CSV table of C-alpha atoms in Angstrom, one decimal:
chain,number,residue,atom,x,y,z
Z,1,UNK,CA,3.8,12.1,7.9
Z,2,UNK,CA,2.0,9.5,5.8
Z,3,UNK,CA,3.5,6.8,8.5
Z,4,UNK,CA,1.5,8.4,11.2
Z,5,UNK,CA,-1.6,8.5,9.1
Z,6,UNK,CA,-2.6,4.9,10.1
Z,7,UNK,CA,-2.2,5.4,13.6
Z,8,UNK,CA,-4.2,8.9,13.6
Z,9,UNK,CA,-7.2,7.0,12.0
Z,10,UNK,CA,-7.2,4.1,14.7
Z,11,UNK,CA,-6.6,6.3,17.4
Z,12,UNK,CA,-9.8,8.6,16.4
Z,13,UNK,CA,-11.7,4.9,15.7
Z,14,UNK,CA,-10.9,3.7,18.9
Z,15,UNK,CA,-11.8,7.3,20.9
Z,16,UNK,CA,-15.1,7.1,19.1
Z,17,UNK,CA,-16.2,3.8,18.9
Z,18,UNK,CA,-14.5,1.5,21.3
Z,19,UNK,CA,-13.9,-1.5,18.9
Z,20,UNK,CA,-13.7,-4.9,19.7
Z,21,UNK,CA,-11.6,-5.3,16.5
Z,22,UNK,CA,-9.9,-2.7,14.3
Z,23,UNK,CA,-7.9,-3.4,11.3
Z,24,UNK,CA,-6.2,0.1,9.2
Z,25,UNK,CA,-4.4,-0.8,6.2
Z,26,UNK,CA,-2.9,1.8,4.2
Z,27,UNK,CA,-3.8,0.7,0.6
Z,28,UNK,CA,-2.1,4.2,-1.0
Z,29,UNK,CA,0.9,2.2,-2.6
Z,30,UNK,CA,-2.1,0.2,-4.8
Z,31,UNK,CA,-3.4,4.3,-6.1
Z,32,UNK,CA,0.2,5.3,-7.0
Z,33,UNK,CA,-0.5,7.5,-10.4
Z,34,UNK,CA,-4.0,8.1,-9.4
Z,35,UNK,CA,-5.3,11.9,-9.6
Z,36,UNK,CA,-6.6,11.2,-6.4
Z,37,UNK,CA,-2.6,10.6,-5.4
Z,38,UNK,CA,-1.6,13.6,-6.5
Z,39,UNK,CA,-3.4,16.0,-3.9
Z,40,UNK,CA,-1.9,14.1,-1.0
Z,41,UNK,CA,-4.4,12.5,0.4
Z,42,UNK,CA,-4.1,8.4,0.9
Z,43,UNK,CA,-6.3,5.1,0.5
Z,44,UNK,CA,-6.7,3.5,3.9
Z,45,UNK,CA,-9.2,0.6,4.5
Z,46,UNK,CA,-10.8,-0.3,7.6
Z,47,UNK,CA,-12.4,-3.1,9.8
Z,48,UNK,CA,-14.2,-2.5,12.8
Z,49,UNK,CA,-16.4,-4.3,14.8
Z,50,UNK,CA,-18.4,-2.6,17.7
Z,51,UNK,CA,-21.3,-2.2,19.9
Z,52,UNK,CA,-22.4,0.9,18.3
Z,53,UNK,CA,-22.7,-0.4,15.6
Z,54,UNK,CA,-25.7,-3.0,17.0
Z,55,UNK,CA,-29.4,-2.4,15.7
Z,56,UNK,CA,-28.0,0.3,12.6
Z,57,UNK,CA,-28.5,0.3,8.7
Z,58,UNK,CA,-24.7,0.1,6.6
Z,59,UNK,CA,-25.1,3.8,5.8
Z,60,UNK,CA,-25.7,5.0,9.6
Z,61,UNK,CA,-22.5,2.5,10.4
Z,62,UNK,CA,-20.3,4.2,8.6
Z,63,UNK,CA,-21.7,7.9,9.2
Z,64,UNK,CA,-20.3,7.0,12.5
Z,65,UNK,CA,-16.5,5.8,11.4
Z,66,UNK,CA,-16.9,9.1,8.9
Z,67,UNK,CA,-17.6,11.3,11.5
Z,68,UNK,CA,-14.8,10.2,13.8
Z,69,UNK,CA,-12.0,10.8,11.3
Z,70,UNK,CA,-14.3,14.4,9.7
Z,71,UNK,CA,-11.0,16.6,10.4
Z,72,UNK,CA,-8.3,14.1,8.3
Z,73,UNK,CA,-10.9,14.0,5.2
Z,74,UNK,CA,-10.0,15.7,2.2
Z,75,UNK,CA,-6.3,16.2,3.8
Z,76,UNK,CA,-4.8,13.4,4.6
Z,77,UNK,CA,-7.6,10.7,3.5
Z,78,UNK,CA,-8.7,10.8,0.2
Z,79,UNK,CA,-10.6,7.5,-0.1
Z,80,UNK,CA,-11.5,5.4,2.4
Z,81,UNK,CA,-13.1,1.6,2.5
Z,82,UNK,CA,-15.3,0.2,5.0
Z,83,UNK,CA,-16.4,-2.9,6.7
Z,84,UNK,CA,-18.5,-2.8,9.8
Z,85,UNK,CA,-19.7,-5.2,11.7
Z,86,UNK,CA,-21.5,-5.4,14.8
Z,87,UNK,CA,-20.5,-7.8,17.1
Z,88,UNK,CA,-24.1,-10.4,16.9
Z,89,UNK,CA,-23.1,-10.5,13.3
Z,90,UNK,CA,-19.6,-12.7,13.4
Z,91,UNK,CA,-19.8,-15.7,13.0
């Protein structure tokens, strides 16, 4: 199950947010032995660049990716790290 994680996560991104660029990475292997581990859920980190993210404050940004993957918190995600960018802010 844990291999499908990764692909649930930018499946709901992409539905929600129509990223130019989305980058999941399944940091759990770095948490091995953390309490954390132990109730199942993983540490996944994400990159995401989109429109929707144009014109909003950090906290508002990731409300958004939040709210997309609400139904895999708690079970399958325990932590999750993010960076996101709106597109005028690449460089």
């Amino acid at each position: 199950m844990s291999q499908a994680r990764p692909e649930r996560i930018r499946e709901l991104l992409q539905a929600a947010l129509s990223p130019s660029k989305l980058e999941v990475n399944d940091d759990s292997h770095l948490h091995a032995g953390h309490a954390g581990a132990a109730s199942g859920g993983g540490h996944y980190s994400v990159k995401i660049v989109s429109e929707r993210f144009e014109g909003l404050r950090l906290v508002m940004r990731h409300r958004l990716v939040y709210d997309a993957v609400q139904g895999m918190m708690h079970t399958d995600i325990h932590a999750l790290a993010i960076t996101a960018i709106a597109p005028s802010e690449l460089s």
